[in-house]
CSV table of N, CA and C in Angstrom, one decimal:
chain,number,residue,atom,x,y,z
A,55,MET,N,166.9,163.0,-131.3
A,55,MET,CA,165.9,162.1,-130.8
A,55,MET,C,166.1,161.8,-129.3
A,56,ARG,N,167.3,161.6,-128.9
A,56,ARG,CA,167.6,161.3,-127.5
A,56,ARG,C,167.2,162.5,-126.6
A,57,ARG,N,167.4,163.7,-127.1
A,57,ARG,CA,167.0,164.9,-126.4
A,57,ARG,C,165.4,164.9,-126.2
A,58,LEU,N,164.7,164.6,-127.3
A,58,LEU,CA,163.3,164.5,-127.2
A,58,LEU,C,162.8,163.5,-126.2
A,59,ILE,N,163.4,162.4,-126.1
A,59,ILE,CA,163.0,161.4,-125.1
A,59,ILE,C,163.2,161.9,-123.7
A,60,VAL,N,164.4,162.6,-123.5
A,60,VAL,CA,164.6,163.1,-122.2
A,60,VAL,C,163.6,164.2,-121.8
A,61,ILE,N,163.2,165.0,-122.7
A,61,ILE,CA,162.2,166.1,-122.5
A,61,ILE,C,160.9,165.4,-122.1
A,62,ILE,N,160.5,164.4,-122.9
A,62,ILE,CA,159.2,163.8,-122.6
A,62,ILE,C,159.2,163.1,-121.3
A,63,LEU,N,160.3,162.4,-120.9
A,63,LEU,CA,160.4,161.8,-119.6
A,63,LEU,C,160.3,162.9,-118.5
A,64,MET,N,161.0,164.0,-118.7
A,64,MET,CA,160.9,165.1,-117.7
A,64,MET,C,159.5,165.6,-117.5
A,65,VAL,N,158.8,165.8,-118.6
A,65,VAL,CA,157.4,166.3,-118.5
A,65,VAL,C,156.5,165.2,-117.8
A,66,LEU,N,156.7,164.0,-118.1
A,66,LEU,CA,155.9,162.9,-117.4
A,66,LEU,C,156.2,162.9,-115.9
A,67,ILE,N,157.5,163.0,-115.6
A,67,ILE,CA,157.8,162.9,-114.2
A,67,ILE,C,157.3,164.2,-113.4
A,68,ALA,N,157.4,165.3,-114.0
A,68,ALA,CA,156.8,166.5,-113.4
A,68,ALA,C,155.3,166.4,-113.2
A,69,GLY,N,154.6,165.8,-114.2
A,69,GLY,CA,153.2,165.6,-114.1
A,69,GLY,C,152.8,164.7,-113.0
A,70,CYS,N,153.6,163.7,-112.7
A,70,CYS,CA,153.3,162.8,-111.6
A,70,CYS,C,153.3,163.5,-110.3
A,71,GLY,N,154.1,164.5,-110.0
A,71,GLY,CA,154.1,165.2,-108.8
A,71,GLY,C,152.8,165.9,-108.6
A,72,ASN,N,152.3,166.5,-109.6
A,72,ASN,CA,151.0,167.2,-109.5
A,72,ASN,C,149.9,166.2,-109.2
A,73,ASP,N,149.9,165.0,-109.7
A,73,ASP,CA,148.9,164.0,-109.4
A,73,ASP,C,149.0,163.7,-107.9
A,74,GLN,N,150.2,163.4,-107.4
A,74,GLN,CA,150.4,163.1,-106.0
A,74,GLN,C,149.9,164.2,-105.1
A,75,GLN,N,150.2,165.4,-105.5
A,75,GLN,CA,149.7,166.5,-104.7
A,75,GLN,C,148.1,166.5,-104.6
A,76,ARG,N,147.5,166.2,-105.7
A,76,ARG,CA,146.0,166.2,-105.7
A,76,ARG,C,145.6,165.0,-104.9
A,77,TYR,N,146.2,163.8,-105.0
A,77,TYR,CA,145.8,162.7,-104.2
A,77,TYR,C,146.0,163.0,-102.7
A,78,ASP,N,147.1,163.6,-102.4
A,78,ASP,CA,147.4,163.9,-101.0
A,78,ASP,C,146.3,164.9,-100.4
A,79,ALA,N,146.0,165.9,-101.2
A,79,ALA,CA,144.9,166.9,-100.8
A,79,ALA,C,143.6,166.2,-100.5
A,80,THR,N,143.3,165.2,-101.4
A,80,THR,CA,142.0,164.5,-101.2
A,80,THR,C,142.1,163.6,-100.0
A,81,THR,N,143.1,162.9,-99.8
A,81,THR,CA,143.2,162.0,-98.6
A,81,THR,C,143.3,162.8,-97.3
A,82,ASP,N,143.9,164.0,-97.4
A,82,ASP,CA,144.0,164.8,-96.2
A,82,ASP,C,142.6,165.3,-95.8
A,83,THR,N,141.8,165.7,-96.8
A,83,THR,CA,140.4,166.1,-96.6
A,83,THR,C,139.6,164.9,-96.0
A,84,LEU,N,139.7,163.7,-96.6
A,84,LEU,CA,139.0,162.6,-96.0
A,84,LEU,C,139.4,162.3,-94.6
A,85,THR,N,140.7,162.4,-94.3
A,85,THR,CA,141.2,162.2,-93.0
A,85,THR,C,140.6,163.2,-92.0
A,86,ASP,N,140.5,164.4,-92.4
A,86,ASP,CA,140.0,165.5,-91.6
A,86,ASP,C,138.5,165.2,-91.3
A,87,ILE,N,137.8,164.7,-92.3
A,87,ILE,CA,136.3,164.4,-92.1
A,87,ILE,C,136.2,163.3,-91.0
A,88,LEU,N,137.0,162.3,-91.1
A,88,LEU,CA,137.0,161.2,-90.1
A,88,LEU,C,137.4,161.7,-88.7
A,89,ALA,N,138.5,162.5,-88.7
A,89,ALA,CA,139.0,163.0,-87.4
A,89,ALA,C,138.1,163.9,-86.7
A,90,ALA,N,137.1,164.5,-87.4
A,90,ALA,CA,136.1,165.4,-86.8
A,90,ALA,C,135.1,164.6,-86.0
A,91,ARG,N,135.0,163.3,-86.2
A,91,ARG,CA,134.0,162.5,-85.5
A,91,ARG,C,134.4,162.4,-84.0
A,92,PRO,N,133.5,162.5,-83.1
A,92,PRO,CA,133.9,162.4,-81.7
A,92,PRO,C,134.5,161.1,-81.2
A,93,GLU,N,134.1,160.0,-81.8
A,93,GLU,CA,134.7,158.7,-81.4
A,93,GLU,C,136.0,158.4,-82.0
A,94,VAL,N,136.5,159.2,-82.9
A,94,VAL,CA,137.8,159.0,-83.6
A,94,VAL,C,138.9,159.6,-82.8
A,95,VAL,N,139.9,158.8,-82.4
A,95,VAL,CA,141.1,159.3,-81.7
A,95,VAL,C,142.2,159.7,-82.7
A,96,ASP,N,142.3,158.9,-83.8
A,96,ASP,CA,143.4,159.1,-84.8
A,96,ASP,C,142.9,158.5,-86.1
A,97,ALA,N,143.2,159.2,-87.2
A,97,ALA,CA,142.9,158.6,-88.5
A,97,ALA,C,143.9,159.0,-89.5
A,98,LYS,N,144.1,158.2,-90.5
A,98,LYS,CA,145.0,158.5,-91.6
A,98,LYS,C,144.6,157.7,-92.8
A,99,ILE,N,144.4,158.4,-93.9
A,99,ILE,CA,144.0,157.7,-95.2
A,99,ILE,C,145.2,158.1,-96.1
A,100,THR,N,145.7,157.1,-96.9
A,100,THR,CA,146.7,157.3,-97.8
A,100,THR,C,146.3,156.7,-99.2
A,101,TYR,N,146.9,157.1,-100.2
A,101,TYR,CA,146.6,156.6,-101.6
A,101,TYR,C,148.0,156.4,-102.3
A,102,GLN,N,148.0,155.3,-103.0
A,102,GLN,CA,149.2,155.0,-103.8
A,102,GLN,C,148.8,154.5,-105.1
A,103,ASN,N,149.6,154.9,-106.1
A,103,ASN,CA,149.4,154.3,-107.5
A,103,ASN,C,150.8,154.1,-108.0
A,104,SER,N,151.4,153.0,-107.7
A,104,SER,CA,152.8,152.7,-108.1
A,104,SER,C,152.8,151.2,-108.4
A,105,LEU,N,154.0,150.7,-108.8
A,105,LEU,CA,154.1,149.3,-109.1
A,105,LEU,C,153.9,148.4,-107.9
A,106,ASP,N,154.2,148.9,-106.8
A,106,ASP,CA,154.0,148.1,-105.5
A,106,ASP,C,152.5,148.1,-105.1
A,107,ALA,N,151.8,149.2,-105.3
A,107,ALA,CA,150.4,149.3,-104.8
A,107,ALA,C,149.7,150.1,-105.9
A,108,ALA,N,149.1,149.4,-106.8
A,108,ALA,CA,148.4,150.0,-108.0
A,108,ALA,C,147.1,150.5,-107.6
A,109,ALA,N,146.9,151.8,-107.5
A,109,ALA,CA,145.6,152.5,-107.4
A,109,ALA,C,144.9,152.0,-106.1
A,110,THR,N,145.5,152.0,-105.0
A,110,THR,CA,144.9,151.6,-103.7
A,110,THR,C,145.0,152.7,-102.7
A,111,ALA,N,143.9,152.6,-101.8
A,111,ALA,CA,143.9,153.5,-100.7
A,111,ALA,C,143.9,152.6,-99.4
A,112,ALA,N,144.5,153.2,-98.4
A,112,ALA,CA,144.5,152.5,-97.1
A,112,ALA,C,144.0,153.5,-96.0
A,113,ALA,N,143.2,153.0,-95.1
A,113,ALA,CA,142.7,153.8,-94.0
A,113,ALA,C,143.0,153.1,-92.7
A,114,ASN,N,143.6,153.8,-91.8
A,114,ASN,CA,143.8,153.3,-90.4
A,114,ASN,C,143.2,154.3,-89.4
A,115,VAL,N,142.3,153.8,-88.6
A,115,VAL,CA,141.5,154.6,-87.7
A,115,VAL,C,141.4,154.0,-86.3
A,116,GLU,N,141.8,154.8,-85.3
A,116,GLU,CA,141.6,154.4,-83.9
A,116,GLU,C,140.4,155.1,-83.4
A,117,VAL,N,139.6,154.3,-82.6
A,117,VAL,CA,138.4,154.9,-82.0
A,117,VAL,C,138.4,154.8,-80.5
A,118,THR,N,137.6,155.6,-79.8
A,118,THR,CA,137.7,155.7,-78.4
A,118,THR,C,137.2,154.4,-77.8
A,119,GLU,N,137.6,154.2,-76.5
A,119,GLU,CA,137.3,152.9,-75.8
A,119,GLU,C,135.8,152.7,-75.9
A,120,GLY,N,135.4,151.5,-76.3
A,120,GLY,CA,134.0,151.0,-76.3
A,120,GLY,C,133.3,151.4,-77.5
A,121,SER,N,133.9,152.2,-78.4
A,121,SER,CA,133.2,152.6,-79.7
A,121,SER,C,133.1,151.4,-80.6
A,122,ASP,N,132.0,151.3,-81.3
A,122,ASP,CA,131.8,150.3,-82.3
A,122,ASP,C,132.5,150.6,-83.6
A,123,PRO,N,133.5,149.8,-84.0
A,123,PRO,CA,134.3,150.1,-85.2
A,123,PRO,C,133.5,150.0,-86.5
A,124,LYS,N,132.5,149.2,-86.5
A,124,LYS,CA,131.7,148.9,-87.8
A,124,LYS,C,131.2,150.2,-88.4
A,125,PRO,N,130.5,151.0,-87.7
A,125,PRO,CA,130.0,152.2,-88.5
A,125,PRO,C,131.1,153.1,-89.0
A,126,ILE,N,132.2,153.2,-88.3
A,126,ILE,CA,133.3,154.0,-88.8
A,126,ILE,C,133.9,153.3,-90.0
A,127,ALA,N,134.0,152.0,-90.0
A,127,ALA,CA,134.5,151.3,-91.2
A,127,ALA,C,133.6,151.5,-92.4
A,128,ASP,N,132.3,151.5,-92.1
A,128,ASP,CA,131.3,151.8,-93.2
A,128,ASP,C,131.5,153.2,-93.7
A,129,GLU,N,131.7,154.1,-92.9
A,129,GLU,CA,131.9,155.5,-93.3
A,129,GLU,C,133.2,155.7,-94.1
A,130,VAL,N,134.2,155.0,-93.7
A,130,VAL,CA,135.5,155.1,-94.5
A,130,VAL,C,135.2,154.5,-95.9
A,131,VAL,N,134.6,153.4,-96.0
A,131,VAL,CA,134.3,152.8,-97.3
A,131,VAL,C,133.4,153.8,-98.2
A,132,ARG,N,132.4,154.4,-97.5
A,132,ARG,CA,131.6,155.4,-98.2
A,132,ARG,C,132.4,156.6,-98.7
A,133,LEU,N,133.2,157.1,-97.8
A,133,LEU,CA,134.1,158.3,-98.2
A,133,LEU,C,135.0,158.0,-99.4
A,134,LEU,N,135.6,156.8,-99.3
A,134,LEU,CA,136.5,156.4,-100.4
A,134,LEU,C,135.8,156.2,-101.7
A,135,TRP,N,134.6,155.5,-101.6
A,135,TRP,CA,133.8,155.2,-102.8
A,135,TRP,C,133.4,156.4,-103.5
A,136,THR,N,132.9,157.4,-102.7
A,136,THR,CA,132.4,158.6,-103.3
A,136,THR,C,133.5,159.7,-103.5
A,137,SER,N,134.7,159.4,-103.3
A,137,SER,CA,135.8,160.4,-103.4
A,137,SER,C,136.2,160.5,-104.9
A,138,THR,N,137.0,161.5,-105.2
A,138,THR,CA,137.5,161.8,-106.5
A,138,THR,C,138.8,161.1,-106.8
A,139,LEU,N,139.3,160.2,-105.9
A,139,LEU,CA,140.5,159.5,-106.1
A,139,LEU,C,140.3,158.5,-107.3
A,140,THR,N,141.1,158.7,-108.3
A,140,THR,CA,141.0,157.9,-109.5
A,140,THR,C,142.4,157.8,-110.1
A,141,PRO,N,142.8,156.6,-110.6
A,141,PRO,CA,142.0,155.3,-110.5
A,141,PRO,C,142.0,154.8,-109.0
A,142,LEU,N,141.0,154.1,-108.7
A,142,LEU,CA,141.0,153.5,-107.4
A,142,LEU,C,140.4,152.1,-107.5
A,143,ASN,N,141.3,151.1,-107.5
A,143,ASN,CA,141.0,149.7,-107.7
A,143,ASN,C,140.6,149.0,-106.4
A,144,GLY,N,141.2,149.4,-105.3
A,144,GLY,CA,140.9,148.7,-104.0
A,144,GLY,C,141.2,149.5,-102.8
A,145,VAL,N,140.7,149.1,-101.7
A,145,VAL,CA,140.9,149.8,-100.4
A,145,VAL,C,141.2,148.8,-99.3
A,146,SER,N,141.9,149.2,-98.4
A,146,SER,CA,142.2,148.5,-97.2
A,146,SER,C,141.8,149.4,-96.0
A,147,VAL,N,140.9,148.8,-95.2
A,147,VAL,CA,140.3,149.6,-94.1
A,147,VAL,C,140.5,148.9,-92.8
A,148,SER,N,141.1,149.6,-91.8
A,148,SER,CA,141.4,149.0,-90.5
A,148,SER,C,140.9,150.0,-89.4
A,149,VAL,N,139.9,149.6,-88.6
A,149,VAL,CA,139.4,150.5,-87.6
A,149,VAL,C,139.5,149.6,-86.3
A,150,TRP,N,140.0,150.2,-85.2
A,150,TRP,CA,140.1,149.4,-84.0
A,150,TRP,C,140.0,150.3,-82.8
A,151,ASP,N,139.5,149.7,-81.7
A,151,ASP,CA,139.4,150.3,-80.4
A,151,ASP,C,140.8,150.6,-79.8
A,152,VAL,N,141.0,151.9,-79.4
A,152,VAL,CA,142.3,152.3,-79.0
A,152,VAL,C,142.8,151.5,-77.7
A,153,THR,N,141.9,151.0,-76.9
A,153,THR,CA,142.3,150.2,-75.7
A,153,THR,C,142.2,148.7,-75.9
A,154,ASP,N,141.6,148.3,-77.0
A,154,ASP,CA,141.4,146.8,-77.2
A,154,ASP,C,141.4,146.5,-78.7
A,155,ASN,N,142.6,146.2,-79.2
A,155,ASN,CA,142.7,146.1,-80.7
A,155,ASN,C,142.0,144.8,-81.2
A,156,LYS,N,141.4,144.0,-80.3
A,156,LYS,CA,140.6,142.9,-80.7
A,156,LYS,C,139.2,143.3,-81.1
A,157,ARG,N,138.8,144.5,-80.6
A,157,ARG,CA,137.6,145.1,-81.1
A,157,ARG,C,137.9,145.9,-82.3
A,158,SER,N,137.8,145.3,-83.5
A,158,SER,CA,138.2,145.9,-84.7
A,158,SER,C,137.3,145.5,-85.9
A,159,ASP,N,137.5,146.3,-87.0
A,159,ASP,CA,136.8,145.9,-88.2
A,159,ASP,C,137.9,146.2,-89.3
A,160,VAL,N,138.3,145.1,-90.0
A,160,VAL,CA,139.3,145.1,-91.0
A,160,VAL,C,138.7,144.6,-92.3
A,161,ARG,N,138.8,145.4,-93.4
A,161,ARG,CA,138.2,145.1,-94.7
A,161,ARG,C,139.2,145.3,-95.8
A,162,GLN,N,139.1,144.4,-96.8
A,162,GLN,CA,139.9,144.6,-98.0
A,162,GLN,C,138.8,144.5,-99.1
A,163,LEU,N,138.7,145.6,-99.9
A,163,LEU,CA,137.7,145.6,-100.9
A,163,LEU,C,138.4,145.9,-102.3
A,164,GLN,N,138.0,145.1,-103.3
A,164,GLN,CA,138.4,145.4,-104.6
A,164,GLN,C,137.3,146.0,-105.4
A,165,PHE,N,137.4,147.3,-105.8
A,165,PHE,CA,136.3,148.0,-106.4
A,165,PHE,C,136.1,147.4,-107.8
A,166,GLU,N,137.0,146.7,-108.4
A,166,GLU,CA,136.8,146.1,-109.7
A,166,GLU,C,136.0,144.8,-109.7
A,167,ASP,N,135.8,144.3,-108.5
A,167,ASP,CA,135.0,143.0,-108.4
A,167,ASP,C,133.6,143.4,-108.6
A,168,PRO,N,132.9,142.7,-109.6
A,168,PRO,CA,131.5,143.1,-110.0
A,168,PRO,C,130.6,143.0,-108.8
A,169,ALA,N,130.7,142.1,-107.9
A,169,ALA,CA,129.7,142.0,-106.8
A,169,ALA,C,130.0,143.1,-105.8
A,170,THR,N,131.2,143.5,-105.5
A,170,THR,CA,131.5,144.6,-104.7
A,170,THR,C,131.0,145.9,-105.3
A,171,ARG,N,131.3,146.1,-106.5
A,171,ARG,CA,130.9,147.3,-107.2
A,171,ARG,C,129.4,147.4,-107.2
A,172,GLN,N,128.6,146.3,-107.5
A,172,GLN,CA,127.2,146.4,-107.5
A,172,GLN,C,126.6,146.7,-106.1
A,173,ARG,N,127.2,146.1,-105.0
A,173,ARG,CA,126.8,146.4,-103.7
A,173,ARG,C,127.0,147.9,-103.3
A,174,LEU,N,128.2,148.4,-103.6
A,174,LEU,CA,128.6,149.8,-103.3
A,174,LEU,C,127.7,150.8,-104.1
A,175,GLU,N,127.5,150.4,-105.3
A,175,GLU,CA,126.6,151.3,-106.1
A,175,GLU,C,125.2,151.4,-105.6
A,176,SER,N,124.7,150.2,-105.1
A,176,SER,CA,123.3,150.2,-104.5
A,176,SER,C,123.3,151.0,-103.2
A,177,GLU,N,124.4,151.0,-102.5
A,177,GLU,CA,124.4,151.7,-101.2
A,177,GLU,C,124.7,153.2,-101.3
A,178,HIS,N,125.6,153.5,-102.2
A,178,HIS,CA,126.1,154.9,-102.3
A,178,HIS,C,126.0,155.6,-103.6
A,179,GLY,N,125.5,154.9,-104.6
A,179,GLY,CA,125.5,155.4,-106.0
A,179,GLY,C,126.7,155.1,-106.7
A,180,LYS,N,126.8,155.6,-108.0
A,180,LYS,CA,128.0,155.3,-108.8
A,180,LYS,C,129.1,156.2,-108.3
A,181,ARG,N,130.3,155.8,-108.6
A,181,ARG,CA,131.5,156.6,-108.2
A,181,ARG,C,131.4,157.9,-109.1
A,182,PRO,N,131.9,159.0,-108.5
A,182,PRO,CA,131.8,160.3,-109.2
A,182,PRO,C,132.8,160.5,-110.3
A,183,VAL,N,133.8,159.6,-110.4
A,183,VAL,CA,134.8,159.7,-111.5
A,183,VAL,C,134.9,158.4,-112.3
């Protein structure tokens, strides 16, 4: 019995690595999409699904001097909402001007919140997963 439990735990742990590789590939693709925009200086999107951060994504984006952070933040939310990251309960989005961090757009969204879900579905359609 003990041997069976050890084998099951090993299989579960091995499977977790595959999930993380898939999450990393998705967030790398989303990061590349943002980085291709001319006003983006630096971008990084990460995903965690652990006890500390259950099914959350975080995006940190620096934009060129004088760029409006709002449309970039809107794009980040759209990219995450329409992504295949699952489960995805919430996102943290930070976009700021590289020369003036007071020019920023910071958002915390809980996708499980009915009002947030309804608004995002009306703007971008249902999540693909």
